[in-house]
Amino acid sequence: MDSHTIKYPKYMVYCVFVACLGSFSNGWVIGSPNVPGEITHNCPNGNARVYNSVFPDCLPMDNALWGFAVASFCVGGLIGGLSGGALQTKVGRKRSIILNNLGYISGGILIGCAVNDAMFIIGRILCGIACGLGSLSIPTYIGEVSTISARGAMGTCNQFFIVIGILLSSVIGLPLATVPLWRVNYAIVAIPAITQFFLMNTCVETPRYLVSINRIEDARASLQKLRGNANIDAEFYGMVEGHFGTAAAQSLTNYHEKEDDTKKESIPRSPVMRQQPAHDVPSELAGAGEGDHLTTSVTQHSDSFDNNATDENLVPARHNNETMSIIQIFVDPVIRRIALTVIALHAFQQLVGINAVMYYSTTIFNLAFDSEFSKYMAIITTVVNFVMTAVSVALIDRMGRRPLLLIANAGACIFSALLVVGYVYNLPALLVVSVFLYVASFAIGIGPIPWLLTSELTPTYASSSVGSTATCVNWGMNFLVGQCFPIIFAHIAGYSFAIFAAIAAAAFAFTLICLPETKGKTLEAIQRVDWLIEEVIEQ
């Protein structure tokens, strides 16, 4: 059986599951302050040491400082996202995920042992750095190891495990919302982090990363292990061709495409050459008879292949092994188009207001219920998030990324508007239903799809810089919403959601006009479609 046609080989699923333990840790960090937050910073005995002579009962903070302490992990997320691109390029996707756990372990223990506000905030920042790096490296790893047929479901598992982390942190937080057990609630994140630190060593590095650093045989072995007993010749050829060009791929793999190969995916390939960072031809190709193809010049304009590469199905070689920097991704016209698309998706993901709902759902429900009942309604909200993310896992490879994202943005717009109506006319039932359906709309598409598309749309040589930039934007918008929403809500209350409705409408229009469908295509094929070169042709 050809590896293009298989769906869930066991070892690949295992590797994805282990990688997603980091996503679970991310979700735990997000959700851990929700339920025990009040007892953490506003307990009856304050910083007195009634229950323990070493640790104060709680860490007294006013609402402004507590808000910053909770949101400070977003600052760490910015740092982790910005540094993560260079790290995963240098040490690889697998080792980045392993090293990432150090932030969760040190941050969780520091918060659990905090004796003052500073220790709590520093611990949150350390956990945030791990969240930011994991937000980049885990989706990249999953995208590069997954089969074509399962890449959507596997990629959505990243968000699914985040949601599981949020849900369990809220549920477990109920019995731990006491003095001194609130400390345990924050320190628990070290358990999945330590588990992943060791289990990740049983997983392989991604084949595409190994190809990018010229470890061709290791890449083949990695891909074969991920695909079990399936024939990997065509898939491996596509990976090498996408990185080194057609002639190099044929020489390295001793494989030649046939007209009916799976790789011919009815995707239009243009003879237009686009400017790309070049890559050295591996030493195995020294003296290869077709080396003239490997030195074909490329330009950023609509030039044709030279006489030695007139077949439009040939992929040109690149000439050095350097990856693109953050500056370069905005200079190259094709990668700039990809980068701006990915960045816009990540900005919209946060600006539609999901974290305003998740962070302050109890406050929102207080408009309709008493504070004790609102706490349980907030937990039900996380259950809705969990269930609909599971639905997204089941649907994404059937319906496709673009339709689900359109449905999600439309739902977020409609139900944000209904939240305003529920507030204005004091309709508690409409308020509750609107919150639940808004969260359901987010979970089915807006939550998981931007992370999946980051790895699908971006070539290996630009993935670290594009992913790092998009991750920084994501965490920056997360911090912005977390800090600004309480201020806006204090002034205009339920009318706040009119802003989110307008942003969701803009996200719907952007998805409809600018986003291609990537379902059922190899990563290399996605990155050669016509939408990527339209800007070059126009120049």
Coordinates of C-alpha atoms in Angstrom, one line a residue:
M1 CA 0.0 0.0 0.0
D2 CA 1.3 3.5 -0.9
S3 CA 1.9 5.8 2.1
H4 CA -0.2 8.5 0.4
T5 CA -3.4 6.4 0.9
I6 CA -3.0 5.2 4.5
K7 CA -4.6 7.2 7.3
Y8 CA -3.7 6.3 10.9
P9 CA -0.5 4.2 11.1
K10 CA -0.1 3.3 14.8
Y11 CA 3.4 4.7 15.4
M12 CA 2.4 8.1 13.8
V13 CA -0.6 8.3 16.0
Y14 CA 1.6 7.5 19.0
C15 CA 4.0 10.3 18.1
V16 CA 1.2 12.8 17.7
F17 CA -0.3 11.8 21.0
V18 CA 3.1 12.3 22.8
A19 CA 3.6 15.6 21.1
C20 CA 0.1 16.7 22.2
L21 CA 1.0 16.2 25.9
G22 CA 2.6 19.6 25.5
S23 CA -0.7 21.0 24.3
F24 CA -2.4 19.6 27.4
S25 CA 0.2 21.4 29.5
N26 CA -0.6 24.6 27.6
G27 CA -4.3 24.2 28.3
W28 CA -3.7 23.5 32.0
V29 CA -1.7 26.8 32.3
I30 CA -4.5 28.7 30.6
G31 CA -7.3 27.2 32.8
S32 CA -5.5 26.8 36.1
P33 CA -6.4 30.2 37.5
N34 CA -10.1 30.1 36.6
V35 CA -11.6 28.3 39.6
P36 CA -9.1 28.7 42.4
G37 CA -8.2 32.3 41.4
E38 CA -10.2 33.9 44.2
I39 CA -8.6 31.8 46.9
T40 CA -5.2 32.3 45.4
H41 CA -5.2 36.1 45.8
N42 CA -8.0 36.9 48.2
C43 CA -8.2 34.3 50.9
P44 CA -9.5 35.1 54.5
N45 CA -6.0 35.0 56.1
G46 CA -4.1 36.9 53.5
N47 CA -0.4 36.2 53.6
A48 CA -0.5 34.9 57.1
R49 CA 1.0 31.4 57.6
V50 CA -1.9 29.7 59.3
Y51 CA -2.0 26.4 57.5
N52 CA 1.8 26.1 56.9
S53 CA 4.7 27.8 58.6
V54 CA 6.7 28.0 55.3
F55 CA 4.1 29.2 52.8
P56 CA 1.6 32.0 53.2
D57 CA -2.1 31.0 52.9
C58 CA -2.4 33.1 49.7
L59 CA -0.8 35.9 47.8
P60 CA -2.9 39.1 48.3
M61 CA -3.3 41.1 45.2
D62 CA -5.7 43.7 44.1
N63 CA -7.8 43.0 41.0
A64 CA -5.4 45.0 38.7
L65 CA -2.3 43.1 39.8
W66 CA -4.1 39.8 39.8
G67 CA -5.3 40.5 36.2
F68 CA -1.7 41.2 35.2
A69 CA -0.4 38.1 37.1
V70 CA -2.9 35.8 35.2
A71 CA -2.2 37.5 31.8
S72 CA 1.6 37.5 32.3
F73 CA 1.9 34.1 30.8
C74 CA 1.0 35.8 27.5
V75 CA 4.2 37.9 27.9
G76 CA 6.1 34.6 28.2
G77 CA 4.2 33.3 25.2
L78 CA 5.5 36.2 23.2
I79 CA 9.1 35.4 24.2
G80 CA 8.7 31.7 23.5
G81 CA 7.1 32.3 20.2
L82 CA 9.8 34.8 19.1
S83 CA 12.7 32.5 20.1
G84 CA 11.0 29.3 19.1
G85 CA 11.7 29.6 15.4
A86 CA 15.4 29.8 15.8
L87 CA 15.4 27.0 18.3
Q88 CA 13.4 24.5 16.2
T89 CA 15.6 25.3 13.2
K90 CA 18.8 24.7 15.2
V91 CA 17.9 21.6 17.3
G92 CA 14.9 20.3 15.4
R93 CA 11.2 19.9 16.1
K94 CA 11.6 16.9 18.4
R95 CA 14.2 18.4 20.7
S96 CA 12.4 21.7 20.8
I97 CA 9.4 19.9 22.3
I98 CA 11.6 18.1 24.8
L99 CA 13.3 21.3 25.9
N100 CA 10.0 23.1 26.1
N101 CA 9.0 21.1 29.1
L102 CA 11.6 22.7 31.2
G103 CA 9.5 25.9 31.3
Y104 CA 6.4 24.0 32.5
I105 CA 8.3 22.1 35.1
S106 CA 10.2 25.1 36.6
G107 CA 7.2 27.5 36.3
G108 CA 4.7 25.1 37.8
I109 CA 7.0 24.3 40.8
L110 CA 7.8 28.0 41.3
I111 CA 4.1 29.0 41.4
G112 CA 3.4 26.0 43.8
C113 CA 6.1 27.2 46.1
A114 CA 5.4 31.0 45.7
V115 CA 5.8 33.1 48.9
N116 CA 5.2 36.4 47.2
D117 CA 3.6 38.0 44.1
A118 CA 6.9 38.1 42.2
M119 CA 7.4 34.3 42.4
F120 CA 3.9 33.7 41.1
I121 CA 4.3 36.1 38.2
I122 CA 7.8 34.8 37.2
G123 CA 6.3 31.2 37.3
R124 CA 3.5 32.3 35.0
I125 CA 6.0 33.8 32.6
L126 CA 8.1 30.7 32.6
C127 CA 5.0 28.6 31.9
G128 CA 4.1 31.2 29.2
I129 CA 7.5 30.8 27.5
A130 CA 6.8 27.1 27.3
C131 CA 3.2 27.8 25.9
G132 CA 4.6 30.0 23.2
L133 CA 7.4 27.7 22.1
G134 CA 5.0 24.7 22.2
S135 CA 2.4 26.7 20.2
L136 CA 5.0 26.8 17.4
S137 CA 6.9 23.5 17.6
I138 CA 4.0 21.1 18.3
P139 CA 1.8 22.0 15.3
T140 CA 4.9 22.0 13.1
Y141 CA 5.9 18.5 14.4
I142 CA 2.4 17.2 13.9
G143 CA 2.0 18.6 10.4
E144 CA 5.4 17.2 9.3
V145 CA 4.8 13.6 10.6
S146 CA 1.1 13.2 9.7
T147 CA -0.3 11.3 6.6
I148 CA -2.1 13.3 4.0
S149 CA -5.5 11.7 4.9
A150 CA -5.2 12.3 8.6
R151 CA -3.3 15.6 8.8
G152 CA -6.3 17.6 9.5
A153 CA -7.5 15.4 12.4
M154 CA -4.0 15.0 13.8
G155 CA -3.4 18.8 13.6
T156 CA -6.7 19.5 15.3
C157 CA -5.6 17.2 18.2
N158 CA -3.3 20.0 19.2
Q159 CA -6.3 22.3 20.0
F160 CA -8.2 19.3 21.4
F161 CA -5.6 18.6 24.0
I162 CA -5.4 22.3 24.9
V163 CA -9.2 22.2 25.5
I164 CA -8.8 19.0 27.6
G165 CA -6.2 20.8 29.7
I166 CA -8.5 23.7 30.2
L167 CA -11.5 21.5 31.1
L168 CA -9.6 19.3 33.6
S169 CA -7.9 22.2 35.2
S170 CA -11.3 23.7 35.9
V171 CA -12.9 20.4 37.1
I172 CA -9.9 19.5 39.3
G173 CA -9.7 23.1 40.4
L174 CA -13.0 22.8 42.3
P175 CA -11.8 20.6 45.1
L176 CA -8.4 22.3 45.1
A177 CA -9.8 25.8 45.5
T178 CA -8.9 25.8 49.2
V179 CA -6.0 26.8 51.3
P180 CA -3.3 25.4 50.8
L181 CA -4.4 23.1 48.0
W182 CA -4.5 25.9 45.4
R183 CA -0.8 25.5 45.2
V184 CA -1.2 21.9 44.0
N185 CA -3.5 23.1 41.2
Y186 CA -0.7 25.2 39.6
A187 CA 2.1 22.7 40.2
I188 CA 0.2 19.8 38.5
V189 CA 1.4 21.0 35.1
A190 CA 4.8 19.6 35.9
I191 CA 3.4 16.0 35.7
P192 CA 2.5 15.9 32.0
A193 CA 5.6 17.9 31.3
I194 CA 7.9 15.4 32.9
T195 CA 6.0 12.6 31.2
Q196 CA 6.5 14.2 27.8
F197 CA 10.2 15.0 28.5
F198 CA 10.9 11.2 28.6
L199 CA 8.3 9.9 26.2
M200 CA 9.3 12.3 23.4
N201 CA 12.7 10.5 23.2
T202 CA 10.8 7.4 21.9
C203 CA 9.5 9.5 18.9
V204 CA 11.3 10.2 15.6
E205 CA 12.4 13.6 14.3
T206 CA 10.3 14.8 11.4
P207 CA 11.4 13.5 7.9
R208 CA 11.1 17.0 6.4
Y209 CA 13.4 18.6 9.0
L210 CA 15.9 15.8 8.4
V211 CA 15.8 16.4 4.6
S212 CA 16.3 20.1 5.2
I213 CA 19.6 19.4 7.0
N214 CA 20.8 16.9 4.4
R215 CA 20.3 13.8 6.5
I216 CA 18.6 12.0 3.7
E217 CA 18.9 8.4 4.8
D218 CA 17.8 9.3 8.4
A219 CA 14.8 11.1 6.8
R220 CA 13.9 8.0 4.8
A221 CA 14.2 5.8 8.0
S222 CA 12.1 8.2 10.0
L223 CA 9.3 8.3 7.3
Q224 CA 9.3 4.5 7.0
K225 CA 8.9 4.1 10.8
L226 CA 6.0 6.6 10.8
R227 CA 4.2 4.9 7.9
G228 CA 4.7 1.3 9.1
N229 CA 4.7 -1.2 6.2
A230 CA 3.4 1.2 3.6
N231 CA 5.5 2.0 0.5
I232 CA 7.0 5.4 1.1
D233 CA 8.8 5.9 -2.3
A234 CA 6.4 8.4 -3.8
E235 CA 6.0 10.4 -0.6
F236 CA 9.7 10.5 0.1
Y237 CA 10.4 11.6 -3.4
G238 CA 8.0 14.5 -3.0
M239 CA 9.7 15.6 0.1
V240 CA 13.2 15.6 -1.4
E241 CA 11.9 17.2 -4.6
G242 CA 10.2 19.9 -2.8
H243 CA 13.5 20.8 -1.0
F244 CA 16.2 20.0 -3.5
G245 CA 14.5 20.0 -6.9
T246 CA 13.5 17.3 -9.4
A247 CA 16.9 16.2 -10.6
A248 CA 18.3 15.9 -7.0
A249 CA 15.2 13.9 -5.9
Q250 CA 15.5 11.5 -8.9
S251 CA 19.2 10.9 -8.2
L252 CA 18.8 10.6 -4.4
T253 CA 15.7 8.4 -4.3
N254 CA 16.1 6.4 -7.6
Y255 CA 12.4 7.2 -8.1
H256 CA 10.7 8.8 -11.1
E257 CA 7.2 10.1 -11.1
K258 CA 4.6 8.4 -13.2
E259 CA 1.8 10.2 -14.8
D260 CA -0.8 8.6 -12.5
D261 CA 1.1 9.1 -9.3
T262 CA -0.7 10.3 -6.2
K263 CA 1.4 13.4 -6.3
K264 CA -0.4 14.6 -9.5
E265 CA -3.2 16.0 -7.4
S266 CA -5.0 18.1 -10.1
I267 CA -3.1 21.1 -8.6
P268 CA -2.1 23.6 -11.3
R269 CA 1.7 24.1 -11.4
S270 CA 3.0 27.2 -12.9
P271 CA 6.2 27.4 -14.9
V272 CA 6.8 30.7 -13.1
M273 CA 9.9 30.5 -10.9
R274 CA 9.7 32.1 -7.5
Q275 CA 12.5 33.4 -5.5
Q276 CA 13.3 31.1 -2.6
P277 CA 16.2 30.6 -0.2
A278 CA 18.4 28.1 -1.8
H279 CA 19.7 24.9 -0.5
D280 CA 23.0 23.1 -1.1
V281 CA 22.9 19.9 -3.1
P282 CA 23.8 17.0 -0.8
S283 CA 27.2 15.6 -1.2
E284 CA 25.6 12.3 -2.5
L285 CA 24.9 14.2 -5.7
A286 CA 28.4 15.3 -6.5
G287 CA 29.1 14.4 -10.1
A288 CA 25.4 13.6 -10.8
G289 CA 24.7 13.6 -14.5
E290 CA 21.8 16.0 -14.2
G291 CA 23.6 18.6 -12.1
D292 CA 22.8 21.3 -14.7
H293 CA 19.2 21.3 -13.3
L294 CA 20.5 21.9 -9.8
T295 CA 22.0 25.3 -10.7
T296 CA 19.0 26.7 -12.5
S297 CA 18.7 30.4 -11.7
V298 CA 15.6 31.7 -10.0
T299 CA 14.1 35.2 -9.9
Q300 CA 11.2 36.8 -8.1
H301 CA 9.5 37.8 -11.4
S302 CA 7.6 35.7 -14.0
D303 CA 10.7 34.2 -15.7
S304 CA 10.4 30.8 -17.3
F305 CA 12.6 27.8 -16.7
D306 CA 15.8 27.6 -18.7
N307 CA 16.2 25.3 -21.6
N308 CA 17.3 22.4 -19.4
A309 CA 14.2 22.6 -17.3
T310 CA 11.3 23.4 -19.7
D311 CA 8.9 20.7 -18.3
E312 CA 6.6 22.7 -16.1
N313 CA 6.3 19.7 -13.7
L314 CA 10.0 20.0 -12.8
V315 CA 10.7 21.7 -9.5
P316 CA 13.9 23.9 -9.4
A317 CA 16.7 23.3 -7.0
R318 CA 17.9 25.8 -4.4
H319 CA 21.5 26.6 -3.8
N320 CA 22.3 26.9 -0.1
N321 CA 21.0 25.6 3.2
E322 CA 20.0 28.8 4.9
T323 CA 16.5 29.2 6.2
M324 CA 14.7 32.5 5.8
S325 CA 14.9 35.1 8.5
I326 CA 11.9 37.1 9.8
I327 CA 13.0 40.0 7.6
Q328 CA 13.4 37.8 4.5
I329 CA 9.9 36.4 4.8
F330 CA 8.5 39.9 4.3
V331 CA 10.9 40.7 1.4
D332 CA 10.2 37.6 -0.7
P333 CA 6.9 38.3 -2.5
V334 CA 5.5 34.7 -2.4
I335 CA 6.5 34.0 1.2
R336 CA 5.2 37.4 2.2
R337 CA 1.8 36.4 0.8
I338 CA 1.9 33.2 2.9
A339 CA 3.1 35.0 6.0
L340 CA 0.5 37.7 5.9
T341 CA -2.3 35.1 5.4
V342 CA -1.1 33.0 8.3
I343 CA -0.6 36.1 10.5
A344 CA -4.1 37.4 9.7
L345 CA -5.6 34.0 10.7
H346 CA -3.8 34.1 14.1
A347 CA -4.8 37.7 14.8
F348 CA -8.4 37.0 14.0
Q349 CA -8.3 33.9 16.2
Q350 CA -7.7 36.0 19.3
L351 CA -9.5 39.2 18.2
V352 CA -12.9 37.5 17.8
G353 CA -12.8 37.4 21.6
I354 CA -12.6 33.8 22.7
N355 CA -10.3 34.5 25.6
A356 CA -12.6 37.3 26.8
V357 CA -15.2 34.6 27.2
M358 CA -12.9 32.0 28.6
Y359 CA -11.1 34.3 31.1
Y360 CA -14.2 36.2 32.2
S361 CA -17.1 33.8 31.5
T362 CA -18.0 33.9 35.2
T363 CA -18.3 37.7 35.0
I364 CA -20.5 37.4 32.0
F365 CA -22.8 34.9 33.6
N366 CA -23.0 37.1 36.7
L367 CA -25.2 39.4 34.5
A368 CA -27.8 36.6 34.7
F369 CA -27.0 34.4 37.7
D370 CA -25.5 34.6 41.2
S371 CA -21.7 34.1 41.6
E372 CA -21.8 30.5 42.8
F373 CA -24.0 29.3 39.9
S374 CA -21.9 31.3 37.4
K375 CA -18.8 29.3 38.4
Y376 CA -20.5 26.1 37.4
M377 CA -21.8 27.7 34.2
A378 CA -18.2 28.6 33.3
I379 CA -17.2 25.0 33.7
I380 CA -20.0 23.9 31.4
T381 CA -18.6 26.4 28.9
T382 CA -15.3 24.5 28.8
V383 CA -17.3 21.2 28.3
V384 CA -18.9 22.8 25.2
N385 CA -15.5 23.8 24.0
F386 CA -14.2 20.2 24.5
V387 CA -17.2 18.5 22.8
M388 CA -17.1 20.8 19.7
T389 CA -13.3 20.5 19.3
A390 CA -13.8 16.8 19.2
V391 CA -16.4 17.3 16.5
S392 CA -13.8 19.4 14.6
V393 CA -11.3 16.5 14.8
A394 CA -14.0 14.3 13.2
L395 CA -15.0 16.7 10.4
I396 CA -11.9 18.6 9.3
D397 CA -10.6 15.9 6.9
R398 CA -14.1 15.4 5.5
M399 CA -15.4 18.9 5.1
G400 CA -12.0 20.7 4.7
R401 CA -10.4 23.6 6.5
R402 CA -12.0 26.5 4.6
P403 CA -15.7 25.5 5.0
L404 CA -15.3 24.8 8.7
L405 CA -13.6 28.1 9.2
L406 CA -16.3 30.0 7.3
I407 CA -19.0 28.3 9.5
A408 CA -17.1 29.1 12.6
N409 CA -16.6 32.8 11.8
A410 CA -20.2 33.1 10.8
G411 CA -21.3 31.5 14.1
A412 CA -19.0 33.7 16.1
C413 CA -20.4 36.8 14.4
I414 CA -24.1 35.8 14.9
F415 CA -23.8 34.7 18.5
S416 CA -21.7 37.7 19.6
A417 CA -24.5 39.8 18.2
L418 CA -27.1 37.8 20.1
L419 CA -25.0 38.2 23.3
V420 CA -25.5 41.9 22.9
V421 CA -29.3 41.4 22.4
G422 CA -29.4 39.2 25.5
Y423 CA -27.7 41.8 27.6
V424 CA -29.7 44.8 26.3
Y425 CA -33.1 43.1 26.8
N426 CA -32.0 41.2 30.0
L427 CA -32.7 37.8 28.6
P428 CA -30.7 35.3 30.7
A429 CA -31.6 32.3 28.6
L430 CA -30.5 34.0 25.4
L431 CA -27.3 35.1 27.2
V432 CA -26.4 31.6 28.2
V433 CA -27.3 30.0 24.9
S434 CA -25.3 32.6 23.0
V435 CA -22.2 32.1 25.1
F436 CA -22.4 28.3 24.6
L437 CA -23.0 28.6 20.8
Y438 CA -20.3 31.2 20.4
V439 CA -17.8 28.9 22.1
A440 CA -19.0 26.0 20.0
S441 CA -18.5 28.1 16.8
F442 CA -14.9 29.0 17.9
A443 CA -14.1 25.4 18.8
I444 CA -15.2 23.9 15.5
G445 CA -12.8 26.0 13.4
I446 CA -11.3 29.2 14.6
G447 CA -9.4 27.5 17.4
P448 CA -7.7 24.6 15.7
I449 CA -7.4 25.6 12.0
P450 CA -4.9 28.6 12.1
W451 CA -2.3 26.3 13.9
L452 CA -2.9 23.6 11.3
L453 CA -2.6 25.9 8.3
T454 CA 0.6 27.5 9.6
S455 CA 2.4 24.2 9.0
E456 CA 0.4 23.3 5.8
L457 CA 0.9 26.6 4.0
T458 CA 4.5 27.4 4.9
P459 CA 7.6 25.7 3.2
T460 CA 10.1 24.1 5.5
Y461 CA 12.8 26.8 4.8
A462 CA 10.4 29.5 5.9
S463 CA 8.3 27.6 8.5
S464 CA 10.3 28.7 11.6
S465 CA 10.2 32.4 10.8
V466 CA 6.6 32.5 9.6
G467 CA 5.5 30.3 12.5
S468 CA 7.5 32.4 15.0
T469 CA 6.0 35.6 13.8
A470 CA 2.4 34.2 13.7
T471 CA 2.8 32.8 17.2
C472 CA 4.0 36.2 18.5
V473 CA 1.0 37.9 16.9
N474 CA -1.3 35.3 18.4
W475 CA 0.1 35.7 21.9
G476 CA 0.2 39.5 21.5
M477 CA -3.4 39.6 20.6
N478 CA -4.2 37.2 23.4
F479 CA -2.6 39.6 25.9
L480 CA -4.3 42.6 24.3
V481 CA -7.7 41.1 24.7
G482 CA -7.0 39.9 28.2
Q483 CA -5.9 43.3 29.3
C484 CA -8.4 45.5 27.4
F485 CA -11.6 43.5 27.8
P486 CA -12.1 44.2 31.5
I487 CA -11.7 47.9 30.9
I488 CA -14.1 47.9 28.0
F489 CA -16.5 45.6 29.8
A490 CA -16.5 47.9 32.8
H491 CA -17.6 50.8 30.6
I492 CA -20.0 49.3 28.2
A493 CA -20.7 45.8 29.7
G494 CA -22.5 43.5 27.2
Y495 CA -22.1 45.9 24.3
S496 CA -18.5 44.8 24.3
F497 CA -19.5 41.8 22.1
A498 CA -20.6 44.1 19.3
I499 CA -16.8 44.6 18.7
F500 CA -16.2 40.9 18.5
A501 CA -19.1 40.4 16.1
A502 CA -17.6 43.0 13.7
I503 CA -14.2 41.3 13.9
A504 CA -15.7 37.9 13.2
A505 CA -17.5 39.3 10.2
A506 CA -14.2 40.6 8.9
A507 CA -12.6 37.2 9.5
F508 CA -15.4 35.6 7.5
A509 CA -14.7 37.9 4.5
F510 CA -11.0 37.3 4.7
T511 CA -11.4 33.5 4.8
L512 CA -13.9 33.6 1.9
I513 CA -11.6 35.8 -0.3
C514 CA -8.1 34.9 0.6
L515 CA -7.8 31.4 2.0
P516 CA -7.2 28.3 -0.2
E517 CA -8.4 24.8 0.6
T518 CA -5.6 22.4 1.6
K519 CA -7.5 19.2 2.4
G520 CA -6.1 16.0 0.8
K521 CA -2.9 17.5 -0.6
T522 CA 0.8 16.9 0.3
L523 CA 2.5 19.8 2.0
E524 CA 4.8 20.2 -1.1
A525 CA 1.8 20.3 -3.4
I526 CA 0.0 22.9 -1.3
Q527 CA 3.1 25.1 -1.4
R528 CA 3.2 25.0 -5.2
V529 CA -0.4 26.1 -6.0
D530 CA -1.2 29.1 -8.1
W531 CA -2.4 31.3 -5.3
L532 CA 1.1 31.5 -4.0
I533 CA 2.5 32.9 -7.2
E534 CA -0.2 35.3 -8.2
E535 CA 1.6 38.2 -6.6
V536 CA 4.8 37.4 -8.5
I537 CA 3.0 37.2 -11.8
E538 CA 1.4 40.6 -11.2
Q539 CA 4.9 42.1 -10.7

